[in-house]
PDB file of C-alpha atoms and ligand atoms in Angstrom:
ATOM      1  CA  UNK A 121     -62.142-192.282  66.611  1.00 48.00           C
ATOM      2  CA  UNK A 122     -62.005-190.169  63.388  1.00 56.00           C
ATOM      3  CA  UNK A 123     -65.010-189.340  61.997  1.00 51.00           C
ATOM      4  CA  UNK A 124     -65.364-191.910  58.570  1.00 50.00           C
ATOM      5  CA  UNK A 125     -66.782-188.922  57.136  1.00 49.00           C
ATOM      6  CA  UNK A 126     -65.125-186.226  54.973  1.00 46.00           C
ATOM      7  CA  UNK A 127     -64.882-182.516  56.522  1.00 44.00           C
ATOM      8  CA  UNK A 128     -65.645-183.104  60.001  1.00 50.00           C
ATOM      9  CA  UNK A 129     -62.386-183.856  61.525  1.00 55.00           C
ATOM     10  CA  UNK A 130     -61.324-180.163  62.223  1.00 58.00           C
ATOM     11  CA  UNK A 131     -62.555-180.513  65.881  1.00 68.00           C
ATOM     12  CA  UNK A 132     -61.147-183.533  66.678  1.00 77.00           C
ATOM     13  CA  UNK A 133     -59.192-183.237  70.157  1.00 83.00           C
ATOM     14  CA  UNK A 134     -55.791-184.443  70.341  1.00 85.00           C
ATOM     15  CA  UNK A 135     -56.523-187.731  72.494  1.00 88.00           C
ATOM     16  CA  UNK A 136     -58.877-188.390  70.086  1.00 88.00           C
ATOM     17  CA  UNK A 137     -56.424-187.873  67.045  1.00 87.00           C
ATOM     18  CA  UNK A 138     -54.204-190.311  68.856  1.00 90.00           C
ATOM     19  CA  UNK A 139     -56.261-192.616  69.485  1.00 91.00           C
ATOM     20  CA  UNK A 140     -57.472-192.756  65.689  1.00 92.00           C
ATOM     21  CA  UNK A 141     -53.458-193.146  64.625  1.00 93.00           C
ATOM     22  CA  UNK A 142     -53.019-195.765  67.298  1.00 93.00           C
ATOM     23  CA  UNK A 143     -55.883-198.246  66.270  1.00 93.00           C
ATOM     24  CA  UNK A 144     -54.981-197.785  62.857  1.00 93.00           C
ATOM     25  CA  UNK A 145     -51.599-199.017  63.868  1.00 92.00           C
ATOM     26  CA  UNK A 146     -52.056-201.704  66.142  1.00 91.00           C
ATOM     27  CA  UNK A 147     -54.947-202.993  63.075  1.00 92.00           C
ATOM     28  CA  UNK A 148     -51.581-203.335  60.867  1.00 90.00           C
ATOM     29  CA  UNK A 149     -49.680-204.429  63.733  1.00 87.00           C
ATOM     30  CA  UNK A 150     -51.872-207.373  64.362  1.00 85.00           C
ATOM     31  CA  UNK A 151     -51.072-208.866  60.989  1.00 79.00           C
ATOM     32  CA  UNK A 152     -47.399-209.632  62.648  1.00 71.00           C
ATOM     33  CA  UNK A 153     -45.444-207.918  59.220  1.00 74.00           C
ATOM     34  CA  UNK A 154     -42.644-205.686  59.085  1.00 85.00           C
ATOM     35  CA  UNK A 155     -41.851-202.407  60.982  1.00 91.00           C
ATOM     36  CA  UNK A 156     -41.175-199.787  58.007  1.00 95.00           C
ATOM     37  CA  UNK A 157     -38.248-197.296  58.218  1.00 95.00           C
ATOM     38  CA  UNK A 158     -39.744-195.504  55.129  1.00 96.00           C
ATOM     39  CA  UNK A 159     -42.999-194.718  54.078  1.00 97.00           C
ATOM     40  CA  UNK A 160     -43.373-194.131  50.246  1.00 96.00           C
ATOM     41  CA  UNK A 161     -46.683-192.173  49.122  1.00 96.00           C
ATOM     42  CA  UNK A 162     -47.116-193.210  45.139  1.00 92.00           C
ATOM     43  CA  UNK A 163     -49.362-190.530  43.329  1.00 84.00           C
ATOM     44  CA  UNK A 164     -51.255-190.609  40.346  1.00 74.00           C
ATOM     45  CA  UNK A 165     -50.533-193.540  37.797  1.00 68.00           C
ATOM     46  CA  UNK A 166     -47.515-194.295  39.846  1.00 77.00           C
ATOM     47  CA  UNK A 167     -48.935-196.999  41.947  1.00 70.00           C
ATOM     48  CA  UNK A 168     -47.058-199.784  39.733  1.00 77.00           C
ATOM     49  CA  UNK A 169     -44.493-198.456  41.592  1.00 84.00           C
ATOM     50  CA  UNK A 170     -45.469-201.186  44.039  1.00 86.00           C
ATOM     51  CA  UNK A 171     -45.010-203.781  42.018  1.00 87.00           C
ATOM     52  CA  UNK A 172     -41.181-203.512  42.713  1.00 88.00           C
ATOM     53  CA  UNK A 173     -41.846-204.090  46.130  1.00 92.00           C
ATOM     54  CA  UNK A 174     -40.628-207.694  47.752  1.00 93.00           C
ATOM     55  CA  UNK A 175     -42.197-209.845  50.114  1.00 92.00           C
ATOM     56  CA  UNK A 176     -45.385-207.297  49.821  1.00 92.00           C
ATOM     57  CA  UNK A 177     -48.942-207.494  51.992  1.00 92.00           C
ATOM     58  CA  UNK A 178     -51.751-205.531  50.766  1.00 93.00           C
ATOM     59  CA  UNK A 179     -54.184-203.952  52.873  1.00 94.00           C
ATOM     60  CA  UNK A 180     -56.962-202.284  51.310  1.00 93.00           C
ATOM     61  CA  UNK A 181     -57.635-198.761  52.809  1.00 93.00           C
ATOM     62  CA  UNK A 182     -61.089-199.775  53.587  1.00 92.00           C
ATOM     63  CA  UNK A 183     -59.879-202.311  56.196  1.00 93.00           C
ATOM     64  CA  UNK A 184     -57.921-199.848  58.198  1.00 93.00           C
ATOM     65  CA  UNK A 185     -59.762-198.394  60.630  1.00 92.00           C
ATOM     66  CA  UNK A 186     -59.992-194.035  60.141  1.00 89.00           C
ATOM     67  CA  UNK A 187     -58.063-194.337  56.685  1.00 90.00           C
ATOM     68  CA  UNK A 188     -60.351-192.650  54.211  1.00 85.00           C
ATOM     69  CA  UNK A 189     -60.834-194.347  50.652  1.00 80.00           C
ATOM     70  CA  UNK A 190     -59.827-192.875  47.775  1.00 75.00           C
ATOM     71  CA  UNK A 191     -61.984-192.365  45.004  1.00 73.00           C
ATOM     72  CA  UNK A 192     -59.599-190.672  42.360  1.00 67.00           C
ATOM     73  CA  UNK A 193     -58.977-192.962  38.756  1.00 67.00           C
ATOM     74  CA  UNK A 194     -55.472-194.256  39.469  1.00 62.00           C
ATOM     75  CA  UNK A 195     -55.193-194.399  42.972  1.00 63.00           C
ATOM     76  CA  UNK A 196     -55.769-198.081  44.356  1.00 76.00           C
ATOM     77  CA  UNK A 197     -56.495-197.063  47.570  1.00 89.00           C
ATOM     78  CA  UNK A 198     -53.801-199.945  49.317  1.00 92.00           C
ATOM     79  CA  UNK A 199     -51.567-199.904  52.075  1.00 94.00           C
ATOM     80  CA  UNK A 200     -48.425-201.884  51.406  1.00 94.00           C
ATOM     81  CA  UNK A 201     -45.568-203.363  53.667  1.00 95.00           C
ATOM     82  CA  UNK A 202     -42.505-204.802  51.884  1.00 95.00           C
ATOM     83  CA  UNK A 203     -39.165-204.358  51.476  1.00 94.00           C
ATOM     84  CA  UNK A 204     -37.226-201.779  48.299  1.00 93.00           C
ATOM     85  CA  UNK A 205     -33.994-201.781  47.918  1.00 92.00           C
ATOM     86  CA  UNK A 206     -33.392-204.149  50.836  1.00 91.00           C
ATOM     87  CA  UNK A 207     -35.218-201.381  53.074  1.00 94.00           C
ATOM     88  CA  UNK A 208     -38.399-201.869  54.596  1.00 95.00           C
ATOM     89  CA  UNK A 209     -41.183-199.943  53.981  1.00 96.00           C
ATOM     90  CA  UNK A 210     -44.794-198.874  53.972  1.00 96.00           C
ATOM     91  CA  UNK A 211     -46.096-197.794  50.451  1.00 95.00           C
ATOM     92  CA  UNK A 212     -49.646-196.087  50.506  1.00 95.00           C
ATOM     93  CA  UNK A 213     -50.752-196.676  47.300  1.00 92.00           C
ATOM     94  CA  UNK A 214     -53.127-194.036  45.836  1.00 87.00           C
ATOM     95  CA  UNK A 215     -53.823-190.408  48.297  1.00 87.00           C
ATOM     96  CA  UNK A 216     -57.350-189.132  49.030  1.00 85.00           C
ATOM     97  CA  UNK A 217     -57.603-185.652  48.304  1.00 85.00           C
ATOM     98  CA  UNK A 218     -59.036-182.530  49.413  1.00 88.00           C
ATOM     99  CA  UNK A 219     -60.862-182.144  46.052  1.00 86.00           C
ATOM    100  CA  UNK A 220     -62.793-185.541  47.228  1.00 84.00           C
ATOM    101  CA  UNK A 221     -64.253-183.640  50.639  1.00 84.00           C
ATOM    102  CA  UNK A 222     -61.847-184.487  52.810  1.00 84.00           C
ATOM    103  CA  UNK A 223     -60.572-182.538  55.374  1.00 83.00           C
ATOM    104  CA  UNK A 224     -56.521-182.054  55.207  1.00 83.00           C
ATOM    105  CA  UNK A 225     -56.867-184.043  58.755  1.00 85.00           C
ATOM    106  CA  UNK A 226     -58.396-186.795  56.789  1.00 87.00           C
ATOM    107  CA  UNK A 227     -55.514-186.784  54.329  1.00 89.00           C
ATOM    108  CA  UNK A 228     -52.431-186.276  56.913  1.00 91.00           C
ATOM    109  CA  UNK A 229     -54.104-189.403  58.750  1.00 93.00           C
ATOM    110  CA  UNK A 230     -52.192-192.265  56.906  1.00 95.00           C
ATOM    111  CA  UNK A 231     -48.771-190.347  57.368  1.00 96.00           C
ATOM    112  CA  UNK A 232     -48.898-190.159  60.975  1.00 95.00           C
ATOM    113  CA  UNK A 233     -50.024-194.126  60.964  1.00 95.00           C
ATOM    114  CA  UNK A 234     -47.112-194.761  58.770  1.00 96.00           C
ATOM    115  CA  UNK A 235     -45.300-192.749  61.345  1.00 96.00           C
ATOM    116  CA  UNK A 236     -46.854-194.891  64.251  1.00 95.00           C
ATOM    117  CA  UNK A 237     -45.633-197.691  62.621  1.00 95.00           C
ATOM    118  CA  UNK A 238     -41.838-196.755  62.754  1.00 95.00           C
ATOM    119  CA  UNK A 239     -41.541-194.767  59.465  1.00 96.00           C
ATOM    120  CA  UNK A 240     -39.402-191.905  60.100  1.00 95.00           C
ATOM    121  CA  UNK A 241     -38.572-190.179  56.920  1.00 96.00           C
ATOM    122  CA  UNK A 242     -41.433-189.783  54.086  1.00 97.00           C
ATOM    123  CA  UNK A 243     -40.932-189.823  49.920  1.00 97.00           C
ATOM    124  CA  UNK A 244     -44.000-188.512  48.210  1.00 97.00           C
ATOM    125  CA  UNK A 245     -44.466-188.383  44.459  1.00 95.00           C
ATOM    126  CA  UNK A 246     -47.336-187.107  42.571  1.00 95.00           C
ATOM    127  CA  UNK A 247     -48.745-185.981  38.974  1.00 92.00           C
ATOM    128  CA  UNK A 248     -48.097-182.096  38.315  1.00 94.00           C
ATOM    129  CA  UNK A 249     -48.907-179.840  34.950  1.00 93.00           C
ATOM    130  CA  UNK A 250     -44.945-178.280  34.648  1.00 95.00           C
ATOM    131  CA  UNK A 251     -45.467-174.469  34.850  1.00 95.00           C
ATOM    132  CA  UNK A 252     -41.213-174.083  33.755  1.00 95.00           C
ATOM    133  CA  UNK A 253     -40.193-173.292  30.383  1.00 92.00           C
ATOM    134  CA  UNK A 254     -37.729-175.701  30.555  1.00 94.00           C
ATOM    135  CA  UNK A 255     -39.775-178.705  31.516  1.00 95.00           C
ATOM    136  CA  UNK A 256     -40.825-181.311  29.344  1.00 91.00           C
ATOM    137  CA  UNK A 257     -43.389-183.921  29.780  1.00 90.00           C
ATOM    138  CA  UNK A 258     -41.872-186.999  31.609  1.00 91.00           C
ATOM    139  CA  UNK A 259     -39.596-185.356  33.095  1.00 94.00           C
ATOM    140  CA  UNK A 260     -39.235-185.125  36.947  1.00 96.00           C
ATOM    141  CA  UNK A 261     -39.343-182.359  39.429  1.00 97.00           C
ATOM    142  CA  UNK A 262     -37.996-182.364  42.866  1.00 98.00           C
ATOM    143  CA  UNK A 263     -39.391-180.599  45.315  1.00 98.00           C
ATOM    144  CA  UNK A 264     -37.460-178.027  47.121  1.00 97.00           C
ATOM    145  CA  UNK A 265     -40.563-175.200  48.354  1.00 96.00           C
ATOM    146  CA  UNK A 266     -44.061-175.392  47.753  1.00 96.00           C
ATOM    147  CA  UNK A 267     -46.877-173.003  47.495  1.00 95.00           C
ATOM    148  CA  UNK A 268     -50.216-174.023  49.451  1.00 92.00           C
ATOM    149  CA  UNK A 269     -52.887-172.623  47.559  1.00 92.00           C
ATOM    150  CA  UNK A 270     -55.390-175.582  48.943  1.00 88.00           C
ATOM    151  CA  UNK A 271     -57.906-172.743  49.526  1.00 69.00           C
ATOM    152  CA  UNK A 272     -60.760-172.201  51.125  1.00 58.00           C
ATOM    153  CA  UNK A 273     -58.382-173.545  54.155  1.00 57.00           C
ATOM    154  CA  UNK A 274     -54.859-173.879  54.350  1.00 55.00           C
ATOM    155  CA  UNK A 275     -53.247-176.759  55.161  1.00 59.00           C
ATOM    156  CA  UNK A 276     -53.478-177.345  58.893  1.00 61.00           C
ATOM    157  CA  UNK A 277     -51.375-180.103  61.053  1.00 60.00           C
ATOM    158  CA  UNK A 278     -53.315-181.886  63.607  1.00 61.00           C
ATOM    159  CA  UNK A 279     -53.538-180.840  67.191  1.00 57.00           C
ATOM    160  CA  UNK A 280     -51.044-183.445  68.036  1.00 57.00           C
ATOM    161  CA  UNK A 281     -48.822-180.559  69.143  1.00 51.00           C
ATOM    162  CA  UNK A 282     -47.524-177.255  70.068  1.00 42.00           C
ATOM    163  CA  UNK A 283     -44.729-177.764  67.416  1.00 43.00           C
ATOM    164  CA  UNK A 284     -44.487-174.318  65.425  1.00 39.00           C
ATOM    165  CA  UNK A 285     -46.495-175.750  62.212  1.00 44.00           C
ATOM    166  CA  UNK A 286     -49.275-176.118  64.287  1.00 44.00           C
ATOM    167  CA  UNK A 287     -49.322-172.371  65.241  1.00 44.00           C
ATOM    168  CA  UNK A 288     -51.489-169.910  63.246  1.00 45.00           C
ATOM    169  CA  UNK A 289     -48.602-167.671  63.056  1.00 46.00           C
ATOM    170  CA  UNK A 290     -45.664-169.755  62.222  1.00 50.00           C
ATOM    171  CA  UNK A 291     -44.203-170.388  59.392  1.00 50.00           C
ATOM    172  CA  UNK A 292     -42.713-173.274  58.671  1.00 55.00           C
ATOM    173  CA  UNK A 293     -38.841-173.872  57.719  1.00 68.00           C
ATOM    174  CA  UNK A 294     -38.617-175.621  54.501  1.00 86.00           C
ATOM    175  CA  UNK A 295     -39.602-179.405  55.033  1.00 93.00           C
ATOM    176  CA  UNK A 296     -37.702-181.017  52.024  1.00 96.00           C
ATOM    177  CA  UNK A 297     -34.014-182.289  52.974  1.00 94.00           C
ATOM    178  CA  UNK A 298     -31.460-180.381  51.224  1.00 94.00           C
ATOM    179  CA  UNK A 299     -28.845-183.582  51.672  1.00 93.00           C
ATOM    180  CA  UNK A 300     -31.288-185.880  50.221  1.00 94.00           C
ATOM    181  CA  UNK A 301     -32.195-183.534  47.332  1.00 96.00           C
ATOM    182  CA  UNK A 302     -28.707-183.582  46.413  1.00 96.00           C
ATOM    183  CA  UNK A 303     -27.890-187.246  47.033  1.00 96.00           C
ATOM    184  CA  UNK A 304     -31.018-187.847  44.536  1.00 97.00           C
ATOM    185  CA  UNK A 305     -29.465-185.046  41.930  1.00 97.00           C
ATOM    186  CA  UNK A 306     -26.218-186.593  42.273  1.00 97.00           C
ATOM    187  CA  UNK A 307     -28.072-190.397  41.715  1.00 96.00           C
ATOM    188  CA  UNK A 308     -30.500-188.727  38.784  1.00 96.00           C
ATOM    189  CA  UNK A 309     -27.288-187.794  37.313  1.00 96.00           C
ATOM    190  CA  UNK A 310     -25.583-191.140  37.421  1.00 96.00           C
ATOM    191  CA  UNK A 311     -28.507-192.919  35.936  1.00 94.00           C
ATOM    192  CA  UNK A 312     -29.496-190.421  33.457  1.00 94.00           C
ATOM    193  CA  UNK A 313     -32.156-189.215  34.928  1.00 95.00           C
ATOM    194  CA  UNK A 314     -33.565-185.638  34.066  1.00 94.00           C
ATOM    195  CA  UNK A 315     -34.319-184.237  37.270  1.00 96.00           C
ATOM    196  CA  UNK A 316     -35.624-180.829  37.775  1.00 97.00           C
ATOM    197  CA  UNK A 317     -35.513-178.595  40.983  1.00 98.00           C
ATOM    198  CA  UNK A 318     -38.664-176.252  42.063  1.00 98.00           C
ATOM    199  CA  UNK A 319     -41.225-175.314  43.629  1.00 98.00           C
ATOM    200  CA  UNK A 320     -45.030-176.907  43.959  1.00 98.00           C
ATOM    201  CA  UNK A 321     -47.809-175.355  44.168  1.00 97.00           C
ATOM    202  CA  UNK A 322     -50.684-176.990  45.358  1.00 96.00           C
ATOM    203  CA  UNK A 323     -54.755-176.177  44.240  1.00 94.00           C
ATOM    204  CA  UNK A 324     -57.584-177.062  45.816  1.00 90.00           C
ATOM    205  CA  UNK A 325     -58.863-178.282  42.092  1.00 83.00           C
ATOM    206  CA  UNK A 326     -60.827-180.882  40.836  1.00 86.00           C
ATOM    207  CA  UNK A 327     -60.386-179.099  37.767  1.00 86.00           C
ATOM    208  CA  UNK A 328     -57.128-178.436  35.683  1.00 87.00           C
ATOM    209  CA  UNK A 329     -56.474-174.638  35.311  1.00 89.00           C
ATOM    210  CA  UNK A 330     -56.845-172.297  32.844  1.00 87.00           C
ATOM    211  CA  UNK A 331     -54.454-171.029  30.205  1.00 87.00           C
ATOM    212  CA  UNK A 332     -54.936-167.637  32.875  1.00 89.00           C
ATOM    213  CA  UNK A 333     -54.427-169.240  36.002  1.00 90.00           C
ATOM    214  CA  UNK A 334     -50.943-171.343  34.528  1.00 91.00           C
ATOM    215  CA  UNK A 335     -49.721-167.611  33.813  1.00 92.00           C
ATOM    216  CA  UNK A 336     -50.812-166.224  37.500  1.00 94.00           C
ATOM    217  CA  UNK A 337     -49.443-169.347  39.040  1.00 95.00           C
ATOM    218  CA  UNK A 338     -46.109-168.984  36.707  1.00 95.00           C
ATOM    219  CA  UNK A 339     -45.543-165.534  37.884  1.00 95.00           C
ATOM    220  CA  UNK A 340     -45.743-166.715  41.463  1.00 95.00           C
ATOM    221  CA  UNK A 341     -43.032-168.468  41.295  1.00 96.00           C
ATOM    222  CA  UNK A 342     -44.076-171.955  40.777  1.00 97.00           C
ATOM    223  CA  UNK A 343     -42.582-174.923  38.411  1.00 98.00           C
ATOM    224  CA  UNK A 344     -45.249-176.970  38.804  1.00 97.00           C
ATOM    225  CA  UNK A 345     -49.157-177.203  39.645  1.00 97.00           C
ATOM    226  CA  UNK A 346     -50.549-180.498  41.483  1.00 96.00           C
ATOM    227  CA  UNK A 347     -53.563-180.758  44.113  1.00 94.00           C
ATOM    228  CA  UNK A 348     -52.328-182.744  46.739  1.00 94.00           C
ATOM    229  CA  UNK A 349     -48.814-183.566  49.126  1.00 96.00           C
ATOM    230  CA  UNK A 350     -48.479-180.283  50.977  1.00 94.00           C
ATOM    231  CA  UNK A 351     -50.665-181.466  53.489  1.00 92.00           C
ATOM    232  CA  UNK A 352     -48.564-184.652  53.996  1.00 94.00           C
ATOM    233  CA  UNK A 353     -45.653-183.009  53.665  1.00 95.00           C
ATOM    234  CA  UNK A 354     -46.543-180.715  56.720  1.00 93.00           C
ATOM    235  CA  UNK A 355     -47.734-183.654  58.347  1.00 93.00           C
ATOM    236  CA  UNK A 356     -44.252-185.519  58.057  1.00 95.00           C
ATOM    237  CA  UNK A 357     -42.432-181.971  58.728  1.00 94.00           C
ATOM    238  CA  UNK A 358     -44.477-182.051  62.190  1.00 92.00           C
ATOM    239  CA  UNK A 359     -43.631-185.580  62.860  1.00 94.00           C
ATOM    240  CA  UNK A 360     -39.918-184.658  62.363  1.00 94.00           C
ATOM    241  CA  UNK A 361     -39.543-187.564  59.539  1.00 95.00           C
ATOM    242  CA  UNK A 362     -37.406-186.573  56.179  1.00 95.00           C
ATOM    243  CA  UNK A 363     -39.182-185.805  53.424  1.00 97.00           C
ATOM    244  CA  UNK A 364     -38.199-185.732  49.756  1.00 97.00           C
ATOM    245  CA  UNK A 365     -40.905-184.999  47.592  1.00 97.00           C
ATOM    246  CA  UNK A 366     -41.241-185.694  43.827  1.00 97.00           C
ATOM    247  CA  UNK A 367     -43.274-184.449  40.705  1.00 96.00           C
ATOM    248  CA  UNK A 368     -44.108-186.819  37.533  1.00 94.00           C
ATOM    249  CA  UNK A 369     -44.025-183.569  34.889  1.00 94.00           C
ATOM    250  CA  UNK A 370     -47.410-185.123  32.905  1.00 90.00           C
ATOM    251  CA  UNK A 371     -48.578-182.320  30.835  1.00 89.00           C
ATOM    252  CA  UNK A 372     -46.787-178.675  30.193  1.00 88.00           C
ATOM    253  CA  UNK A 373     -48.950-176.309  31.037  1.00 82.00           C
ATOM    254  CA  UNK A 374     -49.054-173.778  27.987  1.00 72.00           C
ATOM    255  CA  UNK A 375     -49.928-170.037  28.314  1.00 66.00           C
ATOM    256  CA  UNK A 376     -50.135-169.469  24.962  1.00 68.00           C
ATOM    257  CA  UNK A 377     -52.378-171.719  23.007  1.00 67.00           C
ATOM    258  CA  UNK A 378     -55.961-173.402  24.202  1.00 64.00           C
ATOM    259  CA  UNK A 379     -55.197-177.189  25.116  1.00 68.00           C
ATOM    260  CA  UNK A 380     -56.950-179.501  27.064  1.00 72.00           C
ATOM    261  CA  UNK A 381     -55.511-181.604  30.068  1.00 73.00           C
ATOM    262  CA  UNK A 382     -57.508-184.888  30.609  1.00 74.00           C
ATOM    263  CA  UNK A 383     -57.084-187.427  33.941  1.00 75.00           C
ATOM    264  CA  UNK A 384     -56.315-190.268  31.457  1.00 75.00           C
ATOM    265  CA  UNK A 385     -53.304-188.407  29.818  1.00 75.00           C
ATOM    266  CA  UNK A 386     -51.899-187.305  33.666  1.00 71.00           C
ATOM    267  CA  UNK A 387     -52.524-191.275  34.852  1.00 72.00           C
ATOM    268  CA  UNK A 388     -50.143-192.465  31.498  1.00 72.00           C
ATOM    269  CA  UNK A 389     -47.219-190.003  31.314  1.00 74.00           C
ATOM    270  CA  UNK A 390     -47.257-190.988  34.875  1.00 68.00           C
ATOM    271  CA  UNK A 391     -47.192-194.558  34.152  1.00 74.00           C
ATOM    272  CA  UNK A 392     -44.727-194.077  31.445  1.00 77.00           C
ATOM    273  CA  UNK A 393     -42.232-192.282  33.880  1.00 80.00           C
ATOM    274  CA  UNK A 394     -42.870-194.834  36.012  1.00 85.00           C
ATOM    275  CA  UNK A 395     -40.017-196.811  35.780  1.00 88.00           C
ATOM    276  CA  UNK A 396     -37.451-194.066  35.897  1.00 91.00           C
ATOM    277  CA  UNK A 397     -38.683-192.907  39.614  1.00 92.00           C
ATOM    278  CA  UNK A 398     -38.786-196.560  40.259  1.00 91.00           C
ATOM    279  CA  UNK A 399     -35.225-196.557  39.644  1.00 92.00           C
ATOM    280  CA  UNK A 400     -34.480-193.548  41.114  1.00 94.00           C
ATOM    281  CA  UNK A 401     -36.603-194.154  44.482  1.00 94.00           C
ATOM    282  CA  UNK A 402     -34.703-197.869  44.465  1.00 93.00           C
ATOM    283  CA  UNK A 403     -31.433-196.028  44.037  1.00 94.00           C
ATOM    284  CA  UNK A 404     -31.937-193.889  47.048  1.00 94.00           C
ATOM    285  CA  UNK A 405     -33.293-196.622  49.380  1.00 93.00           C
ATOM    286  CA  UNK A 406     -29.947-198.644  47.918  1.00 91.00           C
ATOM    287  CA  UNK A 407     -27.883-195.720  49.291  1.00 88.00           C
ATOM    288  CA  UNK A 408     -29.719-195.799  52.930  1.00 80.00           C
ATOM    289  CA  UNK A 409     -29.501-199.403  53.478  1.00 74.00           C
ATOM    290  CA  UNK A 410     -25.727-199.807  51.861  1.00 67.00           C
ATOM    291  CA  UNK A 411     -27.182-203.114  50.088  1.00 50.00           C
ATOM    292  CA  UNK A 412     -27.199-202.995  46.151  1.00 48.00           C
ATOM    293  CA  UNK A 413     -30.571-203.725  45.266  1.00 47.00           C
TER     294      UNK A 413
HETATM  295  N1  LIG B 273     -52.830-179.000  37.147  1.00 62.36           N
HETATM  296  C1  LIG B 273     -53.131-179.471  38.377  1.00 62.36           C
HETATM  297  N2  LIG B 273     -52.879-180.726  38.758  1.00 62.36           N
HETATM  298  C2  LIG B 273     -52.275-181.536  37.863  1.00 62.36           C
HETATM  299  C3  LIG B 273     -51.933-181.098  36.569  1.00 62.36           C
HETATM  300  C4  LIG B 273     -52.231-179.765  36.197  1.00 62.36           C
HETATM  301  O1  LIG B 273     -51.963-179.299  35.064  1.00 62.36           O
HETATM  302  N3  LIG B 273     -51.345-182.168  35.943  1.00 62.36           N
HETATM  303  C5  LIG B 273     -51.341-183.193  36.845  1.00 62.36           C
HETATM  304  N4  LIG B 273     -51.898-182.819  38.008  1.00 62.36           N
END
């Protein structure tokens, strides 16, 4: 089984691994719901998101056996099975993170469950400090590259594998579907929807950064600074599931004067952009399914 605790997962063998994603499984299973087609990972102050879901069960992450809590403000820490957008799907509400101990095995877990359960494409959101120029706070980001800076140790799939992102070596082609980023441009678009384009880059944190390390992380390239979904993402990419990936813009990271980022502000401008992603997400599922919603 995987070890409840945080860190020590990184010798885990891969019978064990699937034997870890299987019991969580058949636990969900045994409640007789629905099999998902989607999973649906809802970040920071986005877990209202849920409440659009239909027909919803709620199961706590504490009941499922290996799924790590989550001890983050704004993260419920629930797995959900409904139906959005006439598409069924399992929501986890609220991510552990590395920043709480865990291991990035520990956080990949509930994606390959989700995956065990029939989910075969992924869409992640979370909270991220915009790093652009151009970005605003509210506004949303789409993912198309990320940079893993989730030092001391980079984001590693399980041993489930000799597929190349499991390799020291390889590196992996980019995870995020370029159809579905433009179907969702296209949709963002029709419901007036500003939706940015860029690249993630993902800290180990707990802390926000500094007005230095926005600048260093600006001239790398990035648009926008979170602490978490790489590892999911590479988990999904493994699993050979879609993956579209979005960013709640919830404070603009400034270079040039001293300003504070709290929790509480990310968890609201998350909340208050809330409804457009709901709209967004629901407009996407709408186009899978064929069904209006
Ligand atoms: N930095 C890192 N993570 C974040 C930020 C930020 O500025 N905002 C929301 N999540």
């Amino acid at each position: 089984m995987l070890p409840r605790k945080p860190n020590d997962a990184s010798s885990i063998s891969a019978a064990e691994w699937i034997a870890s994603v299987h019991a969580a499984r058949d636990f969900v299973h045994a409640q007789r719901l629905l099999q998902p087609q989607i999973a649906l990972v809802l970040g920071s102050g986005l877990g209202e998101l849920a409440d659009a879901i239909v027909h919803a069960t709620f199961i706590p992450y504490e009941q499922i056996p290996g799924f790590s809590p989550t001890h983050a403000h704004g993260h419920a820490g629930q797995l959900v099975l409904g139906y959005l957008s006439g598409v069924p799907i399992v929501a986890l509400r609220g991510r552990s993170h590395r920043y709480e101990g865990y291991s990035s095995h520990h956080v990949q877990f509930p994606i390959h469950c989700c995956h065990a359960l029939g989910a075969r494409a992924l869409i992640t959101t979370n909270a991220a400090g915009g790093l652009n120029t151009r970005f605003q706070s509210g506004d949303l980001m789409i993912l198309d590259s990320h940079i893993d800076q989730l030092w001391p140790r980079r984001s590693t799939a399980p041993p489930v594998s000799a597929h190349p992102l499991n390799s020291t070596c390889g590196r992996p082609l980019s995870p995020y579907d370029p159809h579905w980023i433009d179907l969702a441009k296209q949709l963002a678009r029709q419901e007036d929807i500003v939706l940015h384009q860029g690249c993630y880059l993902a800290t180990l944190g707990p802390t926000y950064e500094t007005r230095g390390e926005y600048r260093m992380f600006r001239s790398f390239g990035a648009d926008a600074v979170g602490m978490s979904t790489i590892p999911e993402v590479l988990a999904a990419a493994q699993l050979q599931m879609r993956v579209l990936a979005f960013s709640v813009i919830t404070n603009v990271a400034s270079t040039e004067q001293p300003q504070e980022t709290s929790h509480d502000e990310v968890v609201e401008t998350g909340q208050a952009a809330g409804p457009a992603l709901r709209r967004l997400i629901s407009r996407i599922l709408e186009d899978l399914s064929g069904q209006p919603d």
